[in-house]
XYZ file of C-alpha atoms in Angstrom:
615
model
C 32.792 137.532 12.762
C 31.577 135.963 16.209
C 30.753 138.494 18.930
C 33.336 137.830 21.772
C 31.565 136.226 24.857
C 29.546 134.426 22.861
C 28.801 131.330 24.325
C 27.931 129.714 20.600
C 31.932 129.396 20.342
C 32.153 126.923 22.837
C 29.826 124.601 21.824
C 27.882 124.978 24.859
C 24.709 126.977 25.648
C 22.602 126.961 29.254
C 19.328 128.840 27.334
C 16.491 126.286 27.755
C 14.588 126.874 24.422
C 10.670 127.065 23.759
C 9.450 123.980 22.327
C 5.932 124.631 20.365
C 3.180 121.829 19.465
C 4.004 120.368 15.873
C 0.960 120.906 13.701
C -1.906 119.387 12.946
C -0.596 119.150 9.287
C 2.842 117.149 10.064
C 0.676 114.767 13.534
C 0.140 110.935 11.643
C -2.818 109.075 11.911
C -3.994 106.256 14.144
C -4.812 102.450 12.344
C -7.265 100.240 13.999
C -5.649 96.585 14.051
C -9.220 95.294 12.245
C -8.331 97.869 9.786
C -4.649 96.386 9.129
C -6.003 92.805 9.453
C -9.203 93.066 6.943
C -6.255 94.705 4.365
C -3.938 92.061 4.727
C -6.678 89.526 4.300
C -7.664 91.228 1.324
C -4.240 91.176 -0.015
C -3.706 87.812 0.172
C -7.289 86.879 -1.617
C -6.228 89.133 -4.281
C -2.626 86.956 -4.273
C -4.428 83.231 -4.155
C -6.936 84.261 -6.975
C -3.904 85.653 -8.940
C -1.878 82.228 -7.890
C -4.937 80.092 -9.075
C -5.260 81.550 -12.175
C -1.727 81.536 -13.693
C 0.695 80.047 -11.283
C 1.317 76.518 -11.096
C 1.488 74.563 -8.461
C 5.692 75.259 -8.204
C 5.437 78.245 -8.069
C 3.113 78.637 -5.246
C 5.038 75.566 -3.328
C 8.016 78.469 -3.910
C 6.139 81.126 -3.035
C 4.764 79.274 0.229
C 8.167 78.562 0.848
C 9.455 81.491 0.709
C 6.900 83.788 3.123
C 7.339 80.845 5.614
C 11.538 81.864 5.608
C 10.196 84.956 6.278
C 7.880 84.076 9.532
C 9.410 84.014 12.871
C 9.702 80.604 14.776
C 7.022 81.369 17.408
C 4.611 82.278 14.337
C 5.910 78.981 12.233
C 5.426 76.770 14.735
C 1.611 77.857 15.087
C 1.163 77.436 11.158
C 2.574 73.493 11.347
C 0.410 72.941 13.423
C -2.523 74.505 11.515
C -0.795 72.182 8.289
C -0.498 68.952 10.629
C -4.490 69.760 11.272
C -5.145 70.188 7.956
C -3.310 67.498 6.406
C -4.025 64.355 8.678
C -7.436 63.830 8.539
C -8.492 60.470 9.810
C -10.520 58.532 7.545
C -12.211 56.275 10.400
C -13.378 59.185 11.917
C -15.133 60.461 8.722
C -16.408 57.452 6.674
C -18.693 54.866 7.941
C -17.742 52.123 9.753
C -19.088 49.716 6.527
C -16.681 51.185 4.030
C -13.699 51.852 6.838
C -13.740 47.665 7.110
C -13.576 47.246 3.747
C -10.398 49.744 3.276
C -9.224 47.810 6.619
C -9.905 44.002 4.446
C -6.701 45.216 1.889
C -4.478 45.375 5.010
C -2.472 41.893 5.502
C -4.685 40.378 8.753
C -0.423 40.582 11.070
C -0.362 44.044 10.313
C -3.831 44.904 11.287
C -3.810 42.499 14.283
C -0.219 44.120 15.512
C 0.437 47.721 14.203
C -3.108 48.716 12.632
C -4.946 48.508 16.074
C -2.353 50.543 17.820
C -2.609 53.495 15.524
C -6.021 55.574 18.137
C -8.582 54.591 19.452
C -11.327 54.997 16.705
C -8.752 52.653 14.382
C -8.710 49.814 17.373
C -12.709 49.869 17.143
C -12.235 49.260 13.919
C -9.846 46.368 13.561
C -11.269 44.630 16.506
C -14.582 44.234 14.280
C -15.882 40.791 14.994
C -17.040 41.470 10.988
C -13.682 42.212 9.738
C -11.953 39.043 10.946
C -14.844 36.652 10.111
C -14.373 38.038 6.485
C -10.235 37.657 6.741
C -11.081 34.065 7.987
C -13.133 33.282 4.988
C -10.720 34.892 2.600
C -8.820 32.450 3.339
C -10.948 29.832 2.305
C -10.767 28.214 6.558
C -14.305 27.047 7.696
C -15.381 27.117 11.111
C -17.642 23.904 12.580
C -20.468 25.770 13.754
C -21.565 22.854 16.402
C -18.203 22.139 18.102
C -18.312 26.253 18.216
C -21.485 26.100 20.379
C -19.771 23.187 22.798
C -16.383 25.245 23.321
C -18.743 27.750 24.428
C -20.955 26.312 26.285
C -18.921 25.139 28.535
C -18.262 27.695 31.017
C -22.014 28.075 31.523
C -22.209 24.892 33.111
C -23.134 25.133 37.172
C -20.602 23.880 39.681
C -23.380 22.283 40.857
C -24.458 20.437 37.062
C -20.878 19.683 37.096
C -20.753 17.700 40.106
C -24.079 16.139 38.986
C -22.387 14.669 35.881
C -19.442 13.497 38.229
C -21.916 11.010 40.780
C -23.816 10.082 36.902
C -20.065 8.985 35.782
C -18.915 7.029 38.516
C -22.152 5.443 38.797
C -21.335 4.249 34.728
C -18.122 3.320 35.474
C -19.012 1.428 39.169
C -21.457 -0.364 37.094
C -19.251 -1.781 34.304
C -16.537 -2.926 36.580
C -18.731 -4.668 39.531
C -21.428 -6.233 37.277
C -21.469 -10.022 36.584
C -22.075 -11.299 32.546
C -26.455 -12.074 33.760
C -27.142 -8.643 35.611
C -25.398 -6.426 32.862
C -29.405 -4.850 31.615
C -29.108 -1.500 34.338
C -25.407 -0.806 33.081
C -26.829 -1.520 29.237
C -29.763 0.664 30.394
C -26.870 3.336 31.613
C -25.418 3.356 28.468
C -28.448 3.937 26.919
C -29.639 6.816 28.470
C -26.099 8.245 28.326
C -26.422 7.869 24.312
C -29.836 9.538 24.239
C -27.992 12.681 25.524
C -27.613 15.139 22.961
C -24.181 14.258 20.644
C -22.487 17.465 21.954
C -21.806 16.517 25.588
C -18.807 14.282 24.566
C -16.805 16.627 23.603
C -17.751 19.020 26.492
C -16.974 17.138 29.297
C -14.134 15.841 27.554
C -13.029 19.446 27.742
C -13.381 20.143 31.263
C -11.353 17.408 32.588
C -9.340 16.300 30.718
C -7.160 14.421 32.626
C -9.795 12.649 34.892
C -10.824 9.210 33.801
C -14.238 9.321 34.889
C -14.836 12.464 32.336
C -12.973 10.311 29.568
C -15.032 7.309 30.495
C -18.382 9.395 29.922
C -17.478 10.627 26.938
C -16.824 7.701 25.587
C -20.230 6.202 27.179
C -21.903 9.098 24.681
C -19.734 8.437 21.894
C -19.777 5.044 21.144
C -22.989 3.153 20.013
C -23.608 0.407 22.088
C -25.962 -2.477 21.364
C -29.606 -1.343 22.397
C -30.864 -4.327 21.512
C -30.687 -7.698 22.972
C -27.739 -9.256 21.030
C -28.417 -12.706 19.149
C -27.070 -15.700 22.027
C -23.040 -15.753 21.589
C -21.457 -17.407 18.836
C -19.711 -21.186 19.369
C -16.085 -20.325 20.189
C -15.011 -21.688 16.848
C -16.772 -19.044 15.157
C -14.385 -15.793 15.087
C -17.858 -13.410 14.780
C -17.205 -12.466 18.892
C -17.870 -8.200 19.691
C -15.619 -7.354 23.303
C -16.071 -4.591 24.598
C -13.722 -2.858 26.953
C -14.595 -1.026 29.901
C -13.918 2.749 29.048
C -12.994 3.056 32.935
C -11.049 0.402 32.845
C -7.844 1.877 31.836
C -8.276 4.644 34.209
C -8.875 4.560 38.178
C -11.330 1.805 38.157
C -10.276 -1.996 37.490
C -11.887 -5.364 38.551
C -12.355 -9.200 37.684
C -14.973 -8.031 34.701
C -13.302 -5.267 32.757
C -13.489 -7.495 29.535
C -17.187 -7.617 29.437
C -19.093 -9.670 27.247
C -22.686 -8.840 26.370
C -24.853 -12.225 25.899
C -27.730 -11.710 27.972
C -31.755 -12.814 27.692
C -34.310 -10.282 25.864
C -36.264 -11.033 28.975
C -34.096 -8.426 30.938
C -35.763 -5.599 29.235
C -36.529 -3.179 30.006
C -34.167 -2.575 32.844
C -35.333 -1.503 36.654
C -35.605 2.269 36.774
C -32.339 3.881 38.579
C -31.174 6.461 40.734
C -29.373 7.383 37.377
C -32.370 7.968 35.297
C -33.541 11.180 37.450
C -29.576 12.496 36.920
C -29.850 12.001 33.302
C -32.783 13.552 33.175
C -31.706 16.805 34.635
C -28.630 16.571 32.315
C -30.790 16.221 29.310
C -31.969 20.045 30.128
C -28.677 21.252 30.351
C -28.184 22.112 26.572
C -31.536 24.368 26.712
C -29.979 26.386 29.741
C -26.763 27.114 28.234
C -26.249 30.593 26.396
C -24.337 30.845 22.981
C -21.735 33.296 22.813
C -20.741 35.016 19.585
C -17.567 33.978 17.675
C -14.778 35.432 19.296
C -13.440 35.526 15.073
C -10.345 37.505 15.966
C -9.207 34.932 18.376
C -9.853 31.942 16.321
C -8.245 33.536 13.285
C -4.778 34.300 15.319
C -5.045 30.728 16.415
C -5.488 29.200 12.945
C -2.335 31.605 11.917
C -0.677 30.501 14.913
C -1.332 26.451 13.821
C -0.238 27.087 10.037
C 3.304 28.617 11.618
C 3.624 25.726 13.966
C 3.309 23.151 10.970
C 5.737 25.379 9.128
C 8.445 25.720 11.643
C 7.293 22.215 13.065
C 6.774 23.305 16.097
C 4.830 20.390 17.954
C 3.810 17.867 21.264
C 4.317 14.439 20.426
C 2.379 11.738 22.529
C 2.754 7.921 22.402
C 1.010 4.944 23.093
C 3.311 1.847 23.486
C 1.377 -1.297 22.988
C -1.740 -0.142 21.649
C -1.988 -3.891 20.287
C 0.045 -6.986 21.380
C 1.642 -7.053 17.535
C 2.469 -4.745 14.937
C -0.198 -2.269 14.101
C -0.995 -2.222 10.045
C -4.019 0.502 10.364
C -4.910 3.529 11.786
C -7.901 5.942 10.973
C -9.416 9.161 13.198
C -11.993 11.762 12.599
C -13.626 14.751 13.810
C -15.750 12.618 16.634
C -12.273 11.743 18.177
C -12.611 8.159 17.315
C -9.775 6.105 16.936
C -9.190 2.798 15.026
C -6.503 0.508 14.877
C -6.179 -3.058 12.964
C -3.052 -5.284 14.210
C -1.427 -8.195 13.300
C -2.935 -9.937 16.518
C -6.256 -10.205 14.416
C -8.563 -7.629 16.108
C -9.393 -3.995 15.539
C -9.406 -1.758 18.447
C -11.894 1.388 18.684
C -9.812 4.200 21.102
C -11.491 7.448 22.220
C -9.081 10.290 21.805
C -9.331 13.509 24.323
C -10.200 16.653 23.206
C -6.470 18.206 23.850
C -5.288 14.716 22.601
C -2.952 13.868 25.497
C -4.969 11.288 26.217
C -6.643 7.861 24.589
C -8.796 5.660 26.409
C -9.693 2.076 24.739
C -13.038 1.733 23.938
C -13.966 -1.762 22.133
C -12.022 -4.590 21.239
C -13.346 -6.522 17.837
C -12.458 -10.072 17.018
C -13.846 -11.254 13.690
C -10.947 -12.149 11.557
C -8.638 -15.500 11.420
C -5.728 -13.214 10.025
C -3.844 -9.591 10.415
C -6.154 -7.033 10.306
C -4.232 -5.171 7.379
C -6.754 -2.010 5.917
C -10.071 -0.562 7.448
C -12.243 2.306 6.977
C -15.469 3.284 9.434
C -18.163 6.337 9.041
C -20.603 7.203 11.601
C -22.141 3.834 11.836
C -19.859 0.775 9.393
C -16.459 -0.379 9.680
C -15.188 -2.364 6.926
C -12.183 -4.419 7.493
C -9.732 -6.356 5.669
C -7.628 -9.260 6.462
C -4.773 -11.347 5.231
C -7.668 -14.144 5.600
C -9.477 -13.342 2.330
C -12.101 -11.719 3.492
C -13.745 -8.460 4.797
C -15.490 -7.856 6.972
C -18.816 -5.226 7.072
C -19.425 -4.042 11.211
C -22.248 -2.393 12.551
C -21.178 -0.493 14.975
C -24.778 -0.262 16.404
C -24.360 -3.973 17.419
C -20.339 -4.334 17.230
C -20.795 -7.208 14.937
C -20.094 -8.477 11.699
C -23.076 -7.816 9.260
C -21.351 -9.175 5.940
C -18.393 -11.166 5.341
C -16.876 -10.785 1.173
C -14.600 -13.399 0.202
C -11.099 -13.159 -1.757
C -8.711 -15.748 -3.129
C -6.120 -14.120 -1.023
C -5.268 -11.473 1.426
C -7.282 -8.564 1.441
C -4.677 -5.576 1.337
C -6.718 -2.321 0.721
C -10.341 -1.566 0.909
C -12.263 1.711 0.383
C -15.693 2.948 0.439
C -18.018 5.685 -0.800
C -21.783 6.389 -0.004
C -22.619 4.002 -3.373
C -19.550 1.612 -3.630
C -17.439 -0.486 -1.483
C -14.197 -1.467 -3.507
C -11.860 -4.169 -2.208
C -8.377 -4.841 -3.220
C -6.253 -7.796 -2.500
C -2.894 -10.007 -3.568
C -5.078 -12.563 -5.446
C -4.657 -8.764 -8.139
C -8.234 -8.666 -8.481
C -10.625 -5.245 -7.565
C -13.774 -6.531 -6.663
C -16.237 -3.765 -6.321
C -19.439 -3.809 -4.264
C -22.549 -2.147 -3.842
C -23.514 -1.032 -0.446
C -27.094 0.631 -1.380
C -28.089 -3.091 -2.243
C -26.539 -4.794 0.962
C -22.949 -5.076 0.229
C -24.088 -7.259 -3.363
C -21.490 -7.675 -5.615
C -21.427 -5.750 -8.807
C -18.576 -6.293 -10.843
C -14.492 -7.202 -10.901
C -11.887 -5.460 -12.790
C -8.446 -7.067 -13.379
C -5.797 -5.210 -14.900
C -2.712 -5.834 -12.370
C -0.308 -8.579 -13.273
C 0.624 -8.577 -9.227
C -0.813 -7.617 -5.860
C -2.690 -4.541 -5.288
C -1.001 -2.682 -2.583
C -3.599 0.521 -2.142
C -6.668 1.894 -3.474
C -8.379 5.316 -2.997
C -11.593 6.287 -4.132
C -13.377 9.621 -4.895
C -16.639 9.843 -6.549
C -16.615 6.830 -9.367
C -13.203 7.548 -10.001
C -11.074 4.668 -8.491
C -7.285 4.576 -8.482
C -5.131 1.407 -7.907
C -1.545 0.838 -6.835
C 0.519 -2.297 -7.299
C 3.939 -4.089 -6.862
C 3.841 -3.894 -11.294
C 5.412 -0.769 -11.073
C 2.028 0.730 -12.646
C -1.133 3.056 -11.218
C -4.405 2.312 -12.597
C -7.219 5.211 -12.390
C -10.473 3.587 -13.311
C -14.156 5.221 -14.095
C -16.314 2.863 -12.249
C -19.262 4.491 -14.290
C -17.832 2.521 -17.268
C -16.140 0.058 -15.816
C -12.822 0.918 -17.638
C -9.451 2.319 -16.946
C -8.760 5.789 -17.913
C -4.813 6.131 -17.596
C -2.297 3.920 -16.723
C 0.405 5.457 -14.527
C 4.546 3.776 -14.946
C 7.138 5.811 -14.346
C 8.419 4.257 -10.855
C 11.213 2.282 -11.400
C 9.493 -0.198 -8.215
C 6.690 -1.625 -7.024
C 4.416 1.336 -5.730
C 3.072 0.529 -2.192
C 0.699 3.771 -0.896
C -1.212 6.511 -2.983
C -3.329 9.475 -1.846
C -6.143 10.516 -3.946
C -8.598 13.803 -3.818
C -10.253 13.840 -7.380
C -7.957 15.823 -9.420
C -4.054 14.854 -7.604
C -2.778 11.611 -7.467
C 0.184 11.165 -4.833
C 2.155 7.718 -4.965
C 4.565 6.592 -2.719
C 7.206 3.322 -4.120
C 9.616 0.648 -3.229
C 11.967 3.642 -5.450
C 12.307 5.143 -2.002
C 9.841 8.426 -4.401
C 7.400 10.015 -4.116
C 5.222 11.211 -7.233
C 2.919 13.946 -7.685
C 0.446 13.449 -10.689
C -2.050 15.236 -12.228
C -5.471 12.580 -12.749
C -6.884 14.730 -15.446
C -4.151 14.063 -17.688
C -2.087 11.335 -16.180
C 1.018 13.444 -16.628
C 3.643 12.957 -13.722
C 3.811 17.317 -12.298
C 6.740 16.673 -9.638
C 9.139 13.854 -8.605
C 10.764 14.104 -4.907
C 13.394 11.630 -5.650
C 15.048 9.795 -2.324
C 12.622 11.410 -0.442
C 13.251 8.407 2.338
C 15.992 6.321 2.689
C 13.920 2.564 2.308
C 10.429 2.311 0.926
C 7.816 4.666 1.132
C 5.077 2.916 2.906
C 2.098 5.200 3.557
C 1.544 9.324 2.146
C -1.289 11.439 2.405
C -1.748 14.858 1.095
C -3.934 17.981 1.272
C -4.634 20.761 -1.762
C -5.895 23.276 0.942
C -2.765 23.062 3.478
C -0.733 22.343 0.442
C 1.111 19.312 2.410
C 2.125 16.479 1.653
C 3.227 13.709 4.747
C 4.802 10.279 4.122
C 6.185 7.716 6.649
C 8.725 5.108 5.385
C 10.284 1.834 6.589
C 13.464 4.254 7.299
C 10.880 4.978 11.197
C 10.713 8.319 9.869
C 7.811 10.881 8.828
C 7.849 13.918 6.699
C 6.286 16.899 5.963
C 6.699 18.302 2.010
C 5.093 21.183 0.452
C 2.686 19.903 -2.054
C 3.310 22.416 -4.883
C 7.018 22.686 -4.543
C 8.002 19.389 -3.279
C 10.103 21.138 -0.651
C 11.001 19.141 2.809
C 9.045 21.239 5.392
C 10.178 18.772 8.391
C 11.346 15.490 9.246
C 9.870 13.899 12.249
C 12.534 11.241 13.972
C 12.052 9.177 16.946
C 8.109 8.921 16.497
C 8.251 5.626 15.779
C 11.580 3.336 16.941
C 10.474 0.848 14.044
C 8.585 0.901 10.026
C 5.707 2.963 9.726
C 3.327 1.802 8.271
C 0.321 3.714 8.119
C -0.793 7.659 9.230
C -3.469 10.236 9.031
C -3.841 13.864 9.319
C -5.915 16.857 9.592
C -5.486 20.159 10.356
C -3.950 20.243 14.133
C -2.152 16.544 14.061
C -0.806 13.742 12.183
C -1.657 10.160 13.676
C 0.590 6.943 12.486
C 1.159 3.219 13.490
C 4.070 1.190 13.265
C 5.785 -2.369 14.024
C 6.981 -1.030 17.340
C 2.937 -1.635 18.414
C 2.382 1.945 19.235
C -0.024 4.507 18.205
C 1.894 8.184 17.907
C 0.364 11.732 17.658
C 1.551 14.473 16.160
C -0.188 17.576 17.657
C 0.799 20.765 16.258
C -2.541 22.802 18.378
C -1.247 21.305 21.594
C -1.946 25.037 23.095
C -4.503 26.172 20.814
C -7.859 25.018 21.570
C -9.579 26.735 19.137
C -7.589 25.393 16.447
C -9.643 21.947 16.377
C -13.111 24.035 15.514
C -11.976 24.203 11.924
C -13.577 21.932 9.569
């Protein structure tokens, strides 16, 4: 029973009571963190080796799943970070730089040129490795031409004040050539000949620095073409067609006068020349080349250039320049090489030598050569013989040393084809007969082959394997070894009038308006582009390494086909306004000739410079 007064009843009470100590019994302990953190260290040892030994690789992903749902998001974002440490580790920055440019040599060359490079720092050392692109360059099976290398670079090391030098040593040329009269021509002869004994390399060097001044085209073409050291024998009687002009190189550019046709018949006794003003310039320009510093291949550049130039032929992306009246008539021949020479044979009877400009916008006329009676229809040249032939009957062997005809080989009719090797010179013409001759024993002549029951349109010849094309319908490929034919080719329906031949393909061009693609090992016919023009294929030419194929037709059109598919890759109009009839190509441009009398170039490196330095 509650005591009354109580204050317990009320459920209050104002007594303050004693609180004691607790005891030490009941007080907990104190943990040091290292303490907590060496256990829970321990722990989780003890749970890997236990993982390692019988879980799989599940059930830890699981189990490492599951603690991180457990971790709190300031905690889990410190352990991605430790994961994105521990699981990008950068290969360039741990292996060598040897085997890091051979991983990098897998990569296709556009993505290491455009994405690879942009990936750090250490990776752009790495693709920017002059080593790694010369190897890509060479993968693809591209040459570079070491020499014309050296020139590009040399260039720029040049002195404004060696520059100016060669200027005064040009005009002097060029002064020379148009103000001299036909008995004091021995000083610009002597010019000429010092300019020559300049090392081979400055043509294309100065032709590269000015490009568009005459002067600079006029002395590069002073070094590039041979002139006649010697005193020429006295000029032929003007019945005789055997007459060399030669054309002023400055003569088609700021300079003109009453002697730009020059023509070199003077005395022995004129040698040797009075020494010049020149001679001291050309002397200091002979030291140039020792002066100048090579630069290593910039391999990166040249390689996006070369990839650049295979697109541009692809997409036909291109500058077209054109020459109207190269000749007076219809031009039947055309050939160019690496030196920039160009050669032309017309229905006027001559054959024109052209100098071409580096960047090929320009082309300065070099020599004019008047030996044949008849159209100049087929020619060939090297470094030192042309060989021409005519609808005359003959050809004719030049030395370019002398510009004058050393041989002259007969036919019963019009020459119409004509192609040499180091060993044989093999001649083609509408009287159906090959004559072949032998050019180690001065142009003799070995044997004949007949085999053709009409004209022989074109020839080509690779090794001792010859291959003939006539209006029969039929290809011939003949062993010159054995003097016997190997296949005969007949499955155009027309005459064939042009063939292309590297050794082991056999293109043909036909009045059938096709083209054929045959393999010479086996004489089988491997493609047929059927109506590939729309009148008669006059002229093709094909290469296995840019696997092309280009053909120009009567229809004033030219064409680009892929050689192992037989795919159009572009048509070319308005080159020509009239019939092709002949063209070359190379890597950066195609050059062609026509009955409109022009001279066209195709020039798919018109911005790429370094394009030309492939072989």
């Amino acid at each position: 029973m509650a005591v009354l007064g109580d204050p317990s009843d009320e459920g209050f009470d104002d007594c303050f009571p004693l609180r004691t100590p607790p005891s030490s019994a009941s007080k907990p302990k104190a943990v040091k963190p290292s303490t907590v953190l060496a256990a829970e260290s321990q722990a989780m040892e003890s749970l890997a080796q236990v993982l390692q030994k019988s879980a799989t690789p599940q059930a830890c992903t699981h189990l490492a799943l599951a603690l991180l749902a457990r971790v709190p998001a300031a905690m889990l974002r410190l352990a991605m970070q430790e994961l994105d440490r521990r699981l990008r580790r950068d290969f360039v920055d741990v292996l060598p730089m040897d085997i890091s440019l051979r991983i990098f040599e897998f990569l296709p060359a556009v993505d290491v040129a455009r994405n690879v490079a942009l990936v750090s720092r250490q990776w752009y050392a790495v693709a920017t490795q002059p080593h790694l692109w010369q190897r890509q360059f060479r993968a693809q099976g591209w040459r570079l031409d070491g020499e014309r290398w050296k020139m590009y670079c040399s260039f720029s090391c040049i002195a404004d004040t060696d520059r100016a030098l060669l200027h005064r040593s040009a005009t002097q040329i060029a002064s020379a050539f148009t103000t001299a009269s036909p008995g004091t021509l021995a000083p610009a002869i002597a010019s000429r000949r010092s300019m020559y004994a300049l090392h081979r390399e400055f043509a294309s060097l100065y032709a590269l620095e000015a490009d568009g001044s005459p002067l600079m085209g006029s002395l590069a073409a002073a070094l590039t073409l041979p002139v006649p050291w010697r005193a020429p024998s006295p000029e032929p009687s003007s019945s005789s067609p055997r007459t060399c002009i030669i054309r002023d190189p400055a003569s088609l550019g700021r300079f003109s006068g009453p002697n730009r046709h020059v023509r070199f018949c003077m005395s022995s006794s004129s040698y040797p020349p009075q020494p010049q003003p020149l001679a001291r310039n050309l002397q200091h320009l002979h030291s140039l080349p020792a002066r100048r510093q090579s630069k290593p291949v910039d391999w990166r550049g040249v390689y996006a250039e070369h990839h650049q130039l295979l697109a541009n032929w692809r997409e036909g992306r291109c500058r077209v320049d054109r020459w109207e009246s190269a000749h007076p008539e219809s031009i039947y021949c055309v050939q160019f090489g690496r030196d920039n020479r160009v050669y032309t044979g017309s229905r006027d009877h001559t054959v024109r030598l052209w100098h071409l400009s580096e960047t090929g916008s320009q082309i300065t006329q070099l020599a004019t050569l008047a030996g044949h009676t008849g159209s100049v229809l087929t020619l060939q040249a090297d470094d030192t013989t042309l060989v021409t032939g005519s609808s005359d009957a003959t050809a004719c062997v030049w030395d370019l040393a002398t510009c004058t005809v050393r041989r002259r080989l007969q036919h019963a009719d019009a020459v119409l084809s004509l192609r040499f090797s180091d060993k044989w010179l093999v001649t083609a013409s509408k009287d159906r007969m090959l004559h072949v001759w032998r050019r180690d024993c001065d142009y003799a002549h070995a044997f004949a082959l007949p085999g053709h029951a009409v004209a022989i349109n074109a020839i080509s010849l690779h090794g001792d394997m010859l291959v003939s094309a006539s209006g029969d319908r039929t290809i011939k490929l003949w062993d010159l070894a054995t003097r016997t034919c190997v296949h005969t080719l007949d499955e155009h329906t027309r005459g064939v009038a042009t063939l292309d031949f590297d050794g082991m393909h056999i293109v043909s061009g036909s009045s059938d308006r096709s083209i054929r693609i045959w393999n010479a090992l086996t004489g089988v016919c491997e493609r047929t582009i059927a109506n590939a023009h729309a009148d008669l294929v006059r002229t093709v030419a094909f290469s296995r390494a840019m696997d092309v194929v280009v053909s120009g037709s009567y229809d004033e059109t030219i064409k680009v086909w892929s050689l192992s598919t037989g795919a159009l890759i572009h048509k070319f109009r308005n080159v020509h306004t009239s019939r092709v009839f002949k063209l070359m190509f190379d890597r950066t441009r195609i050059v062609s000739c026509s009955h409109d009398r022009s001279v066209s170039i195709i020039d798919f490196a018109a911005d790429l410079p370094r394009a030309r330095l492939l072989l």
